[in-house]
Short mmCIF file of C-alpha atoms in Angstrom, two decimals:
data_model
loop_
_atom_site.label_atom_id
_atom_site.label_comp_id
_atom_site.label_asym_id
_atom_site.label_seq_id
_atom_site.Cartn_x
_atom_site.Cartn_y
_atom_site.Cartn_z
CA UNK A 1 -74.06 8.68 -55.98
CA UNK A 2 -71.53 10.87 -54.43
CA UNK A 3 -68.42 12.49 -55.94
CA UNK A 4 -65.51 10.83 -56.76
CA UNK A 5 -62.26 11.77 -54.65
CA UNK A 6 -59.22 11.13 -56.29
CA UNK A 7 -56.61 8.93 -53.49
CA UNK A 8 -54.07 11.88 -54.42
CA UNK A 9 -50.22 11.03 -54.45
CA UNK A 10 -48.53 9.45 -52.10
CA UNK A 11 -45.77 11.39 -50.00
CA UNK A 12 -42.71 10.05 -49.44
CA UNK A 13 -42.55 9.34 -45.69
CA UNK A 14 -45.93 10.61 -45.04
CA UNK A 15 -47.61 7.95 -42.81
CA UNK A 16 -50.02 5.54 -43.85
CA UNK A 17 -52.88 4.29 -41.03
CA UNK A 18 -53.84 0.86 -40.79
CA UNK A 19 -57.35 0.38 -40.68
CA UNK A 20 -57.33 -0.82 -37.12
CA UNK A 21 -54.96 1.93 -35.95
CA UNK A 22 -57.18 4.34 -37.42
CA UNK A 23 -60.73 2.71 -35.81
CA UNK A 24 -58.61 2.36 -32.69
CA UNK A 25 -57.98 6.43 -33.01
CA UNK A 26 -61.43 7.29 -33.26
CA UNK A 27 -62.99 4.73 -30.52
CA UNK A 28 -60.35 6.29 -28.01
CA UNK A 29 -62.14 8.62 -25.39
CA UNK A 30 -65.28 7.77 -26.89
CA UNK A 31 -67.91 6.70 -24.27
CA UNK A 32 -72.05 6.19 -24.09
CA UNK A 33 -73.96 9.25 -24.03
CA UNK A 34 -75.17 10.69 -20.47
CA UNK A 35 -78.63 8.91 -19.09
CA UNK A 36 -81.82 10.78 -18.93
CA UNK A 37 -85.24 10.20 -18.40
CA UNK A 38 -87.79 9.44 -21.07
CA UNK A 39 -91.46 8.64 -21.27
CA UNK A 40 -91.96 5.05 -22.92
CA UNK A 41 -92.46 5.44 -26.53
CA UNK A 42 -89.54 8.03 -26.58
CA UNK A 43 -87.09 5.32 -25.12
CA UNK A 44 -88.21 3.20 -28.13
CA UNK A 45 -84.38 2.03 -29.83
CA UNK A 46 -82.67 3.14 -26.25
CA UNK A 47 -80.65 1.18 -24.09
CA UNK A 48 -81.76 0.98 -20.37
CA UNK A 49 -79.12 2.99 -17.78
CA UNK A 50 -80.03 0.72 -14.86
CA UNK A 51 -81.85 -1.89 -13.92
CA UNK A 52 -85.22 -1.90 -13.89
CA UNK A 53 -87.25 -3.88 -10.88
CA UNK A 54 -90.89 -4.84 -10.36
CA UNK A 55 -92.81 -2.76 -7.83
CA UNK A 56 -95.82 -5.15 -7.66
CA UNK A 57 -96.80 -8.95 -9.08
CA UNK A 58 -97.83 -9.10 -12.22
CA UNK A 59 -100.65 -10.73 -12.94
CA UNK A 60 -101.42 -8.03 -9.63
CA UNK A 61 -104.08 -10.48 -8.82
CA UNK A 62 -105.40 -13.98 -9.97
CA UNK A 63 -107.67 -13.50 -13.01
CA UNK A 64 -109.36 -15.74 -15.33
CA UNK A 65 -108.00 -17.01 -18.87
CA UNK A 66 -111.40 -17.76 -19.88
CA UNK A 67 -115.16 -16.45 -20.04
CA UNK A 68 -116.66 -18.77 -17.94
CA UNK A 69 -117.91 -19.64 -14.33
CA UNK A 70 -115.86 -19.35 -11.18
CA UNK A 71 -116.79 -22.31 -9.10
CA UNK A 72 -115.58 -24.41 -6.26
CA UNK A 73 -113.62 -27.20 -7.60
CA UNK A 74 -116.08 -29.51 -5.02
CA UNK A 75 -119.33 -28.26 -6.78
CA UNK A 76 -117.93 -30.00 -10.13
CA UNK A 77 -116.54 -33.28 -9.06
CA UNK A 78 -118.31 -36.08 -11.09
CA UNK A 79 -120.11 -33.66 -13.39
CA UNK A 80 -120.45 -35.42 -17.21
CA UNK A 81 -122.43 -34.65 -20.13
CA UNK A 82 -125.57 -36.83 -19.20
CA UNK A 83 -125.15 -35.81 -14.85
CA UNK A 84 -123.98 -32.23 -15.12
CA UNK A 85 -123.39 -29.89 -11.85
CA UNK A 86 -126.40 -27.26 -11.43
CA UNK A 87 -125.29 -24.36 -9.66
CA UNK A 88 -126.53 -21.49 -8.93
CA UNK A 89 -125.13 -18.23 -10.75
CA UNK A 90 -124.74 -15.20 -7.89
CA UNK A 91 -123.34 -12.55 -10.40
CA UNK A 92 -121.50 -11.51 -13.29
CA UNK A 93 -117.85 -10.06 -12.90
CA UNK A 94 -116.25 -8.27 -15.83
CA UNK A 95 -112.49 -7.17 -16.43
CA UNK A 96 -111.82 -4.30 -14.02
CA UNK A 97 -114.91 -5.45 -11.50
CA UNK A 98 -114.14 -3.66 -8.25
CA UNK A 99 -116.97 -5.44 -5.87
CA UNK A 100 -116.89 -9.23 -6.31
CA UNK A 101 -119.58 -11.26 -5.02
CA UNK A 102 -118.44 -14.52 -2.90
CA UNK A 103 -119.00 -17.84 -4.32
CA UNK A 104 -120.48 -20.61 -1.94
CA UNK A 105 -120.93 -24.02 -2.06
CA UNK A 106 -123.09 -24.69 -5.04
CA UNK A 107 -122.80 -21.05 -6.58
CA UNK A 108 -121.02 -19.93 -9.76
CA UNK A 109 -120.13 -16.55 -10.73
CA UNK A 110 -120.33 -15.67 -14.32
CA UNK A 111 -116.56 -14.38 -15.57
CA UNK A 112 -114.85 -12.45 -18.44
CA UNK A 113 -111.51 -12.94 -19.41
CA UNK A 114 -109.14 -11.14 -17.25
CA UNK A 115 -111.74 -10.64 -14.44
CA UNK A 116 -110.47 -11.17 -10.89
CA UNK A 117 -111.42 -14.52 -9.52
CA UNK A 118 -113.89 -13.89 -6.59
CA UNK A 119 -113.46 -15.03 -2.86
CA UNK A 120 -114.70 -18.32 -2.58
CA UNK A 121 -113.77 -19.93 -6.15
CA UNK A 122 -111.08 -22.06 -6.76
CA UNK A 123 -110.89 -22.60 -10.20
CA UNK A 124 -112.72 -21.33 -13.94
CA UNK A 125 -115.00 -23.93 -15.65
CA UNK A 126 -114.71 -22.70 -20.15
CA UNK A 127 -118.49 -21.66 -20.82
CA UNK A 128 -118.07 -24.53 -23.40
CA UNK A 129 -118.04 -27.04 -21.09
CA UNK A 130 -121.63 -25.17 -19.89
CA UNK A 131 -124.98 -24.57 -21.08
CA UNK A 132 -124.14 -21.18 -21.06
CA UNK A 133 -126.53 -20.16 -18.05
CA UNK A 134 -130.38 -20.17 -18.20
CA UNK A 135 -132.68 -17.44 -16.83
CA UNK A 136 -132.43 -13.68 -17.73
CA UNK A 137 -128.99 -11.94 -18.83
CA UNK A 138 -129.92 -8.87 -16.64
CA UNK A 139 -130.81 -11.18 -13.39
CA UNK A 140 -126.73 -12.04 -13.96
CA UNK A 141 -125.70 -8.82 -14.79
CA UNK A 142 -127.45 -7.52 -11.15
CA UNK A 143 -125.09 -10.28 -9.76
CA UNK A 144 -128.05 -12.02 -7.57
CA UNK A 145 -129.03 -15.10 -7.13
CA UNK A 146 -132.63 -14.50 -8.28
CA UNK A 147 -134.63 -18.09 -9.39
CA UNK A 148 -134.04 -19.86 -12.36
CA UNK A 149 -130.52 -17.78 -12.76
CA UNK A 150 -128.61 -21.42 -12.91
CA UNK A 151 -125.97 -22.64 -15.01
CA UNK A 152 -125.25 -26.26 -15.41
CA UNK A 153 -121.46 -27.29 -15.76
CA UNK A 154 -120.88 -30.80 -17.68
CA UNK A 155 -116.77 -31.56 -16.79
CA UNK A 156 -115.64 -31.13 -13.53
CA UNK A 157 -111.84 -28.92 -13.39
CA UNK A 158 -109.57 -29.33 -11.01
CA UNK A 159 -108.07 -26.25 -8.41
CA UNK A 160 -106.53 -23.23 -10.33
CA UNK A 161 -107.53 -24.61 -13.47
CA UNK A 162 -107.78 -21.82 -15.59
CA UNK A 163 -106.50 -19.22 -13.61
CA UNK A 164 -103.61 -16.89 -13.96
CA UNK A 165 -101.99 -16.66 -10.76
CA UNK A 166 -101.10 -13.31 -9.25
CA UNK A 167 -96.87 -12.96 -9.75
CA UNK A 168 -96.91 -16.12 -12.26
CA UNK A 169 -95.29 -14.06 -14.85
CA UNK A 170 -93.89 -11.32 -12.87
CA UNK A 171 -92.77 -11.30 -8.90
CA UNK A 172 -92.61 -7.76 -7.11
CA UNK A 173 -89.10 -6.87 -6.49
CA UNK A 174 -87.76 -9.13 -9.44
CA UNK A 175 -85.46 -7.39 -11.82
CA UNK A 176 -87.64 -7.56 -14.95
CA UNK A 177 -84.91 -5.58 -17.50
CA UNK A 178 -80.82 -5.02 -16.68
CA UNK A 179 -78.68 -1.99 -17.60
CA UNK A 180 -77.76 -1.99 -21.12
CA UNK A 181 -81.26 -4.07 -22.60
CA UNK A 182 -82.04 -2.04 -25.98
CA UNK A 183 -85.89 -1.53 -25.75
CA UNK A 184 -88.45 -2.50 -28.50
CA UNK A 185 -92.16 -3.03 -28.75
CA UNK A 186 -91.85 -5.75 -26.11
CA UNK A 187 -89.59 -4.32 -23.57
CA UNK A 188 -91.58 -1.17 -23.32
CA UNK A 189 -94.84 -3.16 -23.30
CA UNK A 190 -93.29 -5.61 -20.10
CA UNK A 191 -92.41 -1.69 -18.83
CA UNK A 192 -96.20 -0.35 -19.08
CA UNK A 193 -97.27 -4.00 -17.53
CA UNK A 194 -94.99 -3.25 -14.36
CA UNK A 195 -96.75 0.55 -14.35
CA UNK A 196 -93.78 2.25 -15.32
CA UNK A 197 -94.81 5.61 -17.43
CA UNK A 198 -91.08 6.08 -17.97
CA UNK A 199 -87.26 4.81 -17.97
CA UNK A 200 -83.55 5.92 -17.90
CA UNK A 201 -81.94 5.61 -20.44
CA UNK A 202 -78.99 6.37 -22.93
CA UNK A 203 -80.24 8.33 -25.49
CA UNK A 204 -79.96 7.54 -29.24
CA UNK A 205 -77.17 9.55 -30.59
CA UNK A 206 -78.05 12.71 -32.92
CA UNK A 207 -75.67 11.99 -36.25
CA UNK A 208 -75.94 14.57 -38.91
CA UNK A 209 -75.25 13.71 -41.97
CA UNK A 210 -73.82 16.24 -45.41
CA UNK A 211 -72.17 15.54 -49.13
CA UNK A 212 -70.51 17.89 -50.37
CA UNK A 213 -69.83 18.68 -53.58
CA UNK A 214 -71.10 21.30 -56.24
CA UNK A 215 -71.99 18.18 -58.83
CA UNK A 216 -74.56 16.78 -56.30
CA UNK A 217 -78.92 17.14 -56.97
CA UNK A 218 -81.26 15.89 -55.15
CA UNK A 219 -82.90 13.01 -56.44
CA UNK A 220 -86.06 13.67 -57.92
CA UNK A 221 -85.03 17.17 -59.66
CA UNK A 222 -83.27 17.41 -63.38
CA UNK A 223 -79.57 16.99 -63.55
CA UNK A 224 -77.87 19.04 -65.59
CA UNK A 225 -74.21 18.18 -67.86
CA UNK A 226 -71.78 17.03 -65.26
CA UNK A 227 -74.13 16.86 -62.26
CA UNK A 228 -74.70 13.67 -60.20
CA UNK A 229 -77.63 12.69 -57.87
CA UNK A 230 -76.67 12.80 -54.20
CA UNK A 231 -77.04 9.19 -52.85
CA UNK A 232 -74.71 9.37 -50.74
CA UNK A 233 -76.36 11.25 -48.38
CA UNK A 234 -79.22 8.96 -48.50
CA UNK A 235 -77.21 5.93 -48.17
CA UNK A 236 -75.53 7.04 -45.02
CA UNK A 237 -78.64 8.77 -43.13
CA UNK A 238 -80.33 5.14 -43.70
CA UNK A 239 -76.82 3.37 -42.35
CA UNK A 240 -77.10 5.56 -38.98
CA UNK A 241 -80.51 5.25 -38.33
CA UNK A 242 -80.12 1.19 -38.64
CA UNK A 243 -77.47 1.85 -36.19
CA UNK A 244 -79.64 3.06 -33.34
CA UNK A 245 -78.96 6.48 -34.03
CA UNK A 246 -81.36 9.87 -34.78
CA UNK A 247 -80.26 11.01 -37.98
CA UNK A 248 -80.33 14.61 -39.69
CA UNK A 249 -80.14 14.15 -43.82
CA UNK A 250 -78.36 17.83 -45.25
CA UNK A 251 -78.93 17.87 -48.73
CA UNK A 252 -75.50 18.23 -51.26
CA UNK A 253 -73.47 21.24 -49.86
CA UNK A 254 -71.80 23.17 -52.61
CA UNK A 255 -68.17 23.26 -53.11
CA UNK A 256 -68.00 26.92 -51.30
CA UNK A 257 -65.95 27.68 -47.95
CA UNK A 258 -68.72 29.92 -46.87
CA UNK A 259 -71.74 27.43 -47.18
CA UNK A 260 -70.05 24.99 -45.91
CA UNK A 261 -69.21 26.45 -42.60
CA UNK A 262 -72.49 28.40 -42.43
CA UNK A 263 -74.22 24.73 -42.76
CA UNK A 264 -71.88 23.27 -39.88
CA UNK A 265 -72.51 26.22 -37.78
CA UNK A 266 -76.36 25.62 -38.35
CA UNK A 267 -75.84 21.49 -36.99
CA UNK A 268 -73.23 21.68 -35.04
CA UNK A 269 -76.04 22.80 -32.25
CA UNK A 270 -77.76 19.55 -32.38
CA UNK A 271 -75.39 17.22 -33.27
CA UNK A 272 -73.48 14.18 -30.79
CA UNK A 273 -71.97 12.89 -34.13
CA UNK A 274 -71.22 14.87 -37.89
CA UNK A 275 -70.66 12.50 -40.72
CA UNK A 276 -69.68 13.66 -43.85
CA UNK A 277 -68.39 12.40 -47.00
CA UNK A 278 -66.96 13.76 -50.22
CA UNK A 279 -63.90 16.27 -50.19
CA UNK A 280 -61.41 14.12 -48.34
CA UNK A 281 -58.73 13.63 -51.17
CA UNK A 282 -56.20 16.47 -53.11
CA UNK A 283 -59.09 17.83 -55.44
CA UNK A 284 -58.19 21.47 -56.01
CA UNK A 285 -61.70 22.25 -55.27
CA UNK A 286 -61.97 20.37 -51.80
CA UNK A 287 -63.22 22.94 -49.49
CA UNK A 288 -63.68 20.49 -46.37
CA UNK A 289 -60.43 21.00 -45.26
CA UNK A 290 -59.91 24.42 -45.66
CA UNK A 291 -63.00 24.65 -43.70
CA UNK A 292 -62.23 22.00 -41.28
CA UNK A 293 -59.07 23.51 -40.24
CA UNK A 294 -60.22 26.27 -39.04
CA UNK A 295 -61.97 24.32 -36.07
CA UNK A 296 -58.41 22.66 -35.46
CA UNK A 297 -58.39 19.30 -34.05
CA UNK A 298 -59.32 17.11 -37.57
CA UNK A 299 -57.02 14.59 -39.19
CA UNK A 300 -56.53 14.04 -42.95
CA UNK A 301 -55.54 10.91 -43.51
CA UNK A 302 -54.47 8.04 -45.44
CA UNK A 303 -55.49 4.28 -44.57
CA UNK A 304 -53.55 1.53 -45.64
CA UNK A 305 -57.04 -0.29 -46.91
CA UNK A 306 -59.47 0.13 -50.46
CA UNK A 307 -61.60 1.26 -51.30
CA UNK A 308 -61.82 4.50 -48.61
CA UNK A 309 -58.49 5.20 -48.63
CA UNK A 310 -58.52 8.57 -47.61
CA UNK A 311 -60.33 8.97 -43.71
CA UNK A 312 -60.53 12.52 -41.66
CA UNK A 313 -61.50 12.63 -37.84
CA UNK A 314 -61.66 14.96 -34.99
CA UNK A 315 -63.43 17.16 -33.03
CA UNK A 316 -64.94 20.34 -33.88
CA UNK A 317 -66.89 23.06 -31.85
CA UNK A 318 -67.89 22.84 -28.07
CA UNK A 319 -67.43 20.88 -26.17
CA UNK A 320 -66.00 19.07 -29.06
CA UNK A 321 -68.54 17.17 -31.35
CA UNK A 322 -66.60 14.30 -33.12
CA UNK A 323 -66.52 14.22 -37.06
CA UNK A 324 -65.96 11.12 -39.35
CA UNK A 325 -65.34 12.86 -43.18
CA UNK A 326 -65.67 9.94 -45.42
CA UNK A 327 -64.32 9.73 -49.39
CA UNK A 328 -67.08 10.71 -51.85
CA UNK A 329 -67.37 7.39 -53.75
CA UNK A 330 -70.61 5.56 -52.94
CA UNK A 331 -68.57 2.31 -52.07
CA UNK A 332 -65.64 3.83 -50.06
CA UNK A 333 -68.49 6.18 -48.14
CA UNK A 334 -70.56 2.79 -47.38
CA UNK A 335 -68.06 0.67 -46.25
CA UNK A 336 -65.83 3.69 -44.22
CA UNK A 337 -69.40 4.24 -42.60
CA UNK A 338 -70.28 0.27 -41.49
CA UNK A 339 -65.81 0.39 -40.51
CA UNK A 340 -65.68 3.62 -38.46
CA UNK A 341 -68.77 5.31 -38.01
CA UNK A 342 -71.33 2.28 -36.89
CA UNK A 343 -68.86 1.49 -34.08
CA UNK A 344 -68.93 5.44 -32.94
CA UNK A 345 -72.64 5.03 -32.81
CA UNK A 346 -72.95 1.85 -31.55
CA UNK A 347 -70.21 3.29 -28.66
CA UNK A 348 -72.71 6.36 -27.89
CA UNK A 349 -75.56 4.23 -27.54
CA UNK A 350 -73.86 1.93 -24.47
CA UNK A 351 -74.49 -1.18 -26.71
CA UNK A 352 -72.19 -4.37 -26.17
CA UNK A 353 -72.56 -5.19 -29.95
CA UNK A 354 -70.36 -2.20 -31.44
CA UNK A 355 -68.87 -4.33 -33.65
CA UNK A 356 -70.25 -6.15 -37.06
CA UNK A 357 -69.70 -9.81 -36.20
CA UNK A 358 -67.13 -11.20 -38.88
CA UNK A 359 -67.69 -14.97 -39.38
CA UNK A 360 -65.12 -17.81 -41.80
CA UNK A 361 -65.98 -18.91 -44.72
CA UNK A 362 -64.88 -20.43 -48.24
CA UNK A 363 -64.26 -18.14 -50.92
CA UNK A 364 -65.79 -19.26 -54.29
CA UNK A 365 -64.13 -17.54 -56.46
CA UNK A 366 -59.98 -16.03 -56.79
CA UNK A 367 -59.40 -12.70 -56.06
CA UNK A 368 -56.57 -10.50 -56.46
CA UNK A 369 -55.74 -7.44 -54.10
CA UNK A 370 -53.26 -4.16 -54.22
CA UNK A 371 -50.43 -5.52 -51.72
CA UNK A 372 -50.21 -3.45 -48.78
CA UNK A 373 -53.85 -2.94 -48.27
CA UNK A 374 -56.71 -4.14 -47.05
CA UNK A 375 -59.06 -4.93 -49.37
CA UNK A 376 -62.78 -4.76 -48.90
CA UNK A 377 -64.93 -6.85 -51.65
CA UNK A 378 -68.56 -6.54 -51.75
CA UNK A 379 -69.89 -10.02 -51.29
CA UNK A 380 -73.20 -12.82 -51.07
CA UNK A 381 -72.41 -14.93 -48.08
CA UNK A 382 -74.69 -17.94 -47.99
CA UNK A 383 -73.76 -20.65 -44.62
CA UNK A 384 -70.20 -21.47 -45.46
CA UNK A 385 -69.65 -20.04 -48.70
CA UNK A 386 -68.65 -17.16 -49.94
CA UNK A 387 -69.13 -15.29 -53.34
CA UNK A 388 -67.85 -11.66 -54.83
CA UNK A 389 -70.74 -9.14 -56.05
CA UNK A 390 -69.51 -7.18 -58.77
CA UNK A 391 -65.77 -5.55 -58.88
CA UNK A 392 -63.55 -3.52 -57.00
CA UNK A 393 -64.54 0.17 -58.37
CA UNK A 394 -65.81 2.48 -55.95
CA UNK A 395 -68.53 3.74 -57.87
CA UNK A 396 -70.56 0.36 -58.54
CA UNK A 397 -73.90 0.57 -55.94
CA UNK A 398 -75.72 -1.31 -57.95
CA UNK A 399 -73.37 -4.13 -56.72
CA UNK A 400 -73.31 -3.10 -53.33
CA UNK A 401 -77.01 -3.14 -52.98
CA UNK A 402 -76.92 -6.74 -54.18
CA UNK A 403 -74.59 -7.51 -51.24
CA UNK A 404 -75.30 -9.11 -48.17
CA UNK A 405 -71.40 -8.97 -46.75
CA UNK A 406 -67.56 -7.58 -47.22
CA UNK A 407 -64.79 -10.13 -48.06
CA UNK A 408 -61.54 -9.02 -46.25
CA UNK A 409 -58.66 -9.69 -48.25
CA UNK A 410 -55.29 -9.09 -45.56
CA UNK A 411 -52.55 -6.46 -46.14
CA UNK A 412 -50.15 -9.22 -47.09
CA UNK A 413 -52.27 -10.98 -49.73
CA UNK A 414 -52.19 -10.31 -53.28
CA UNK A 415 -53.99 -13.60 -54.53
CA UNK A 416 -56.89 -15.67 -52.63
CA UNK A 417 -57.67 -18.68 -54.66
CA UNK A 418 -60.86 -20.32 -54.94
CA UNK A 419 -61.63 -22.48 -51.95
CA UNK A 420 -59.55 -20.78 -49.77
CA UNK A 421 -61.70 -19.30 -46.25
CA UNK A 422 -61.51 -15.67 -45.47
CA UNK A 423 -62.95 -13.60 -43.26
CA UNK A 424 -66.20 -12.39 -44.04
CA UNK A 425 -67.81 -9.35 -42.24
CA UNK A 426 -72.04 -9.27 -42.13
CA UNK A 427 -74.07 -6.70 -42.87
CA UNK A 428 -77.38 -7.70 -42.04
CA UNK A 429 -78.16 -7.60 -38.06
#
């Protein structure tokens, strides 16, 4: 877990944000991140910049769903088990056959899935409705007609039957993808069909991600008296990834001015977006401010909601990379992130969905809340109910990792009884 920031006391006079004056704040200016041009698998998470439109058919040309025999549809009329058709077989045509032999009245052609249908044939008779062909493999392989090369069909099959049409999925000119799709597996594979080797798109953002704090080891090594392993960092490298982004873990920076700012000097080069967490509150040994300030432009705040009461935002280096610094605890760094930093993401990547979608529904259980805040509960929504996961402390992730949601609790409500609805916001996409 991370450290724990202290909420500090609170000035009289100084002002206190609102959580949606404060999201507000940050979203302002904000747009998606510049198109460019990627090869397929690098688009992979993306969102398309434009529209995206079918040079050709597709199926190009008409093929066959089945290994089989191309035939005329005339050449199998009446044929049953005990009076099949005997036709003649004039060749064999694979998948990617170039030179097609012509099929003629009372001729077959032997065909592979996928093959082109030859001039001549109207529709694919399955080879299980066949003998299979009789006479010598290579004599249909040489695609000739040489005797005893026959194959007798025992169901007649009506035109096209079997066949994949050319353009039946896909017509040229037809917009296949619009501006703003995100692409996955199948998107890119419908791109590759259509012959595209590459799209436009808006890139994934770059979001680096740091803890601070002197108490933080990385998991896996010893921990010494009053040390802590760094989770947070963890936590919130996993969050931005799941939000479309390309994250950068930094491992715990120490509580030292000079580290600090060599580390942000070190990201700042390939960074759209700097999250960082821990250092936020009045600790005497809170270095990211003093550090912070020196760039200019970056907020310390306090937000009228818990946990994550104290926020800090702005811009630092050129041209002005934004910065989210989050509070330390595990909780408050979580649930600031899905708040204030998802949407950023979300925002850079062009998507429509920047928000978490917040759905109604009955609370099983009463809760209390601090009045003048909004109060985020870790929660287990299940269809119309509601339930609480844990308590309120800032430190419990073993309760957050149990929870599937975040119970909003209003500025103005102290008490919700059980049975009463409330807003419920959902993690899981």
């Amino acid at each position: 877990m991370g450290r724990q920031d202290a909420c500090g006391t609170e000035s009289v006079g100084h002002r206190h944000w609102t959580v949606d004056e404060h999201l507000a704040d940050v979203l302002a200016g904000l747009t998606a991140l510049p198109a460019i041009d990627l090869q397929l698998l690098d688009a992979q998470g993306c969102r398309l910049a434009e529209d995206v439109a079918a040079g050709g058919d597709l199926p190009p040309f008409d093929n066959s769903s089945m290994d089989g025999y191309a035939v005329r549809t005339a050449d199998t009329v009446g044929a049953t088990e005990q009076y099949p058709s005997v036709l003649a077989v004039v060749g064999e045509i694979a998948a990617g056959a170039g030179e097609l032999p012509r099929v003629g009245p009372g001729q077959a052609a032997r065909i592979m899935t996928g093959a082109p249908v030859p001039p001549g044939a109207q529709a694919v008779v399955p080879v299980e409705w066949t003998d299979g062909g009789t006479g010598s493999a290579e004599a249909a392989t040489a695609m000739t007609a040489e005797a005893g090369s026959e194959v007798r069909v025992r169901q007649e099959v009506g035109e096209g039957a079997h066949v994949r049409r050319a353009g039946s999925d896909v017509r040229a000119g037809s917009t296949v993808l619009t501006a703003g799709t995100e692409l996955g597996p199948t998107q890119l594979g419908l791109l590759a069909a259509i012959g595209r080797g590459g799209v436009r798109v808006r890139p994934r953002p770059r979001v680096v991600v740091l803890s601070t704090g002197s108490e933080l080891v990385p998991p896996g090594e010893p921990v010494g008296p009053g040390q802590i392993w760094d989770s947070n960092s963890y936590t919130l490298t996993a969050a931005a990834q799941a939000a479309g982004a390309i994250a950068y873990r930094v491992g715990g920076v120490p509580d030292d001015a000079a580290v600090l700012r060599r580390v942000l000097e070190d990201q700042l080069g390939r960074a759209d977006l700097i999250v960082t967490s821990g250092g936020v509150s009045v600790g005497a040994y809170d270095v990211v401010k003093e550090v912070f300030a020196e760039y200019g432009g970056v907020d310390f705040r306090k937000l009228r909601m818990q946990p994550g009461k104290p926020q800090g935002f702005g811009r630092i280096g050129e041209p002005g990379v934004p910065l989210l610094a989050l509070p330390g605890n595990p909780v408050s760094a979580y649930i600031s992130f899905e708040l204030f930093v998802r949407p950023v993401i979300r925002t850079m990547l062009g998507a429509p969905d920047v928000h978490r979608p917040v759905v109604r529904a009955v609370c099983t259980a009463d809760l209390s809340s601090p009045p003048g805040r909004r109060q985020f509960l870790r929660g287990w929504y299940a269809g119309d109910t509601v339930a609480p996961v844990g308590g309120a402390d800032s430190h419990l992730v073993g309760a957050l990792a149990r929870a599937n949601c975040l119970i909003t609790v209003p500025e103005d409500t102290v008490a919700v009884p059980a049975g009463t609805p409330v807003d419920v916001v959902l993690l899981t996409d």
